[in-house]
Structures are given as C-alpha cells and as structure tokens.
Amino acid sequence: MTRPLSLARFLNQALYLYLVPVICLVCSYLILGENLTAWSAAGTFLVLFGLILSQLDSSSLKKRIRKASEIS
C-alpha cells in the first residue's frame, strides 16, 4: 500500500472517531430511553460543525472569504 493511501485511510478513521460520542448519544436515547438535554444537543452540533469544517478545502474557503470581503 502506498503512503498517501494509508494516510487517507487513517484520516477517514480519525473522522469516525469524532462521531463516537454522537452515536452513543443517539443509541442511549433510542435504546435506553435517556433524555436529550440542551447540553447534549449543543455538543452534538459542535462535533458535527467541527467535522464539516475539517472537511472543507481551505483554498476554496479562502476564496469565499476574499469574495465576501470584496463585496462589503
């Protein structure tokens, strides 16, 4: 296996590790009937938002920021 391919697999696995708390939260709600709180919803939002941000291409994000600053 080539090095870039093995690195890509490692990064994908790392992303799934960040989803473990969210999956546990959903399973505890569905299986155990636990209550969802505002703190757990906020934590879930932060985890998902962080995953989305980590997957954005930084060069395209920089272009969007430049365009937005040119407009204003």
PDB file of C-alpha atoms in Angstrom:
ATOM      1  CA  MET A   1       0.000   0.000   0.000  1.00  0.00           C
ATOM      2  CA  THR A   2       1.310   3.413  -0.858  1.00  0.00           C
ATOM      3  CA  ARG A   3       1.883   6.009   1.811  1.00  0.00           C
ATOM      4  CA  PRO A   4      -0.762   8.542   0.641  1.00  0.00           C
ATOM      5  CA  LEU A   5      -3.400   5.825   0.509  1.00  0.00           C
ATOM      6  CA  SER A   6      -2.611   4.628   4.007  1.00  0.00           C
ATOM      7  CA  LEU A   7      -2.663   8.224   5.246  1.00  0.00           C
ATOM      8  CA  ALA A   8      -6.073   8.789   3.647  1.00  0.00           C
ATOM      9  CA  ARG A   9      -7.459   5.710   5.389  1.00  0.00           C
ATOM     10  CA  PHE A  10      -6.066   6.911   8.705  1.00  0.00           C
ATOM     11  CA  LEU A  11      -7.682  10.333   8.292  1.00  0.00           C
ATOM     12  CA  ASN A  12     -11.049   8.786   7.430  1.00  0.00           C
ATOM     13  CA  GLN A  13     -10.866   6.582  10.503  1.00  0.00           C
ATOM     14  CA  ALA A  14      -9.996   9.585  12.631  1.00  0.00           C
ATOM     15  CA  LEU A  15     -13.150  11.333  11.425  1.00  0.00           C
ATOM     16  CA  TYR A  16     -15.283   8.406  12.533  1.00  0.00           C
ATOM     17  CA  LEU A  17     -13.707   8.533  15.978  1.00  0.00           C
ATOM     18  CA  TYR A  18     -15.096  12.022  16.460  1.00  0.00           C
ATOM     19  CA  LEU A  19     -18.587  10.674  15.764  1.00  0.00           C
ATOM     20  CA  VAL A  20     -18.470   8.119  18.592  1.00  0.00           C
ATOM     21  CA  PRO A  21     -19.998  10.450  21.234  1.00  0.00           C
ATOM     22  CA  VAL A  22     -22.792  11.434  18.860  1.00  0.00           C
ATOM     23  CA  ILE A  23     -23.557   7.802  18.039  1.00  0.00           C
ATOM     24  CA  CYS A  24     -23.550   6.927  21.749  1.00  0.00           C
ATOM     25  CA  LEU A  25     -25.935   9.790  22.439  1.00  0.00           C
ATOM     26  CA  VAL A  26     -28.367   8.632  19.759  1.00  0.00           C
ATOM     27  CA  CYS A  27     -28.158   4.989  20.879  1.00  0.00           C
ATOM     28  CA  SER A  28     -28.712   5.906  24.532  1.00  0.00           C
ATOM     29  CA  TYR A  29     -31.790   7.892  23.517  1.00  0.00           C
ATOM     30  CA  LEU A  30     -33.214   5.132  21.306  1.00  0.00           C
ATOM     31  CA  ILE A  31     -32.258   2.058  23.323  1.00  0.00           C
ATOM     32  CA  LEU A  32     -32.109   3.227  26.926  1.00  0.00           C
ATOM     33  CA  GLY A  33     -34.698   5.968  26.688  1.00  0.00           C
ATOM     34  CA  GLU A  34     -32.435   8.637  28.169  1.00  0.00           C
ATOM     35  CA  ASN A  35     -33.391  12.277  27.892  1.00  0.00           C
ATOM     36  CA  LEU A  36     -31.663  14.610  25.498  1.00  0.00           C
ATOM     37  CA  THR A  37     -30.586  17.876  27.078  1.00  0.00           C
ATOM     38  CA  ALA A  38     -29.640  21.223  25.651  1.00  0.00           C
ATOM     39  CA  TRP A  39     -26.007  20.475  26.540  1.00  0.00           C
ATOM     40  CA  SER A  40     -26.017  17.223  24.591  1.00  0.00           C
ATOM     41  CA  ALA A  41     -27.639  18.942  21.605  1.00  0.00           C
ATOM     42  CA  ALA A  42     -25.038  21.713  21.759  1.00  0.00           C
ATOM     43  CA  GLY A  43     -22.225  19.177  21.974  1.00  0.00           C
ATOM     44  CA  THR A  44     -23.615  17.248  19.019  1.00  0.00           C
ATOM     45  CA  PHE A  45     -23.845  20.448  16.999  1.00  0.00           C
ATOM     46  CA  LEU A  46     -20.244  21.365  17.841  1.00  0.00           C
ATOM     47  CA  VAL A  47     -18.946  17.929  16.859  1.00  0.00           C
ATOM     48  CA  LEU A  48     -20.812  17.909  13.542  1.00  0.00           C
ATOM     49  CA  PHE A  49     -19.846  21.519  12.800  1.00  0.00           C
ATOM     50  CA  GLY A  50     -16.209  20.709  13.511  1.00  0.00           C
ATOM     51  CA  LEU A  51     -16.334  17.706  11.182  1.00  0.00           C
ATOM     52  CA  ILE A  52     -17.822  19.813   8.407  1.00  0.00           C
ATOM     53  CA  LEU A  53     -15.176  22.485   8.882  1.00  0.00           C
ATOM     54  CA  SER A  54     -12.399  19.924   8.837  1.00  0.00           C
ATOM     55  CA  GLN A  55     -13.625  18.570   5.507  1.00  0.00           C
ATOM     56  CA  LEU A  56     -13.775  21.928   3.749  1.00  0.00           C
ATOM     57  CA  ASP A  57     -10.992  22.651   1.340  1.00  0.00           C
ATOM     58  CA  SER A  58      -9.056  25.541   2.819  1.00  0.00           C
ATOM     59  CA  SER A  59      -8.285  27.091  -0.565  1.00  0.00           C
ATOM     60  CA  SER A  60     -11.960  27.288  -1.528  1.00  0.00           C
ATOM     61  CA  LEU A  61     -12.758  28.691   1.900  1.00  0.00           C
ATOM     62  CA  LYS A  62     -10.136  31.398   1.452  1.00  0.00           C
ATOM     63  CA  LYS A  63     -11.626  32.293  -1.939  1.00  0.00           C
ATOM     64  CA  ARG A  64     -15.081  32.646  -0.382  1.00  0.00           C
ATOM     65  CA  ILE A  65     -13.726  34.891   2.355  1.00  0.00           C
ATOM     66  CA  ARG A  66     -11.951  37.081  -0.223  1.00  0.00           C
ATOM     67  CA  LYS A  67     -15.125  37.391  -2.302  1.00  0.00           C
ATOM     68  CA  ALA A  68     -17.145  38.299   0.756  1.00  0.00           C
ATOM     69  CA  SER A  69     -14.638  40.960   1.790  1.00  0.00           C
ATOM     70  CA  GLU A  70     -14.599  42.424  -1.750  1.00  0.00           C
ATOM     71  CA  ILE A  71     -18.380  42.781  -1.746  1.00  0.00           C
ATOM     72  CA  SER A  72     -18.517  44.712   1.522  1.00  0.00           C
TER      73      SER A  72
END
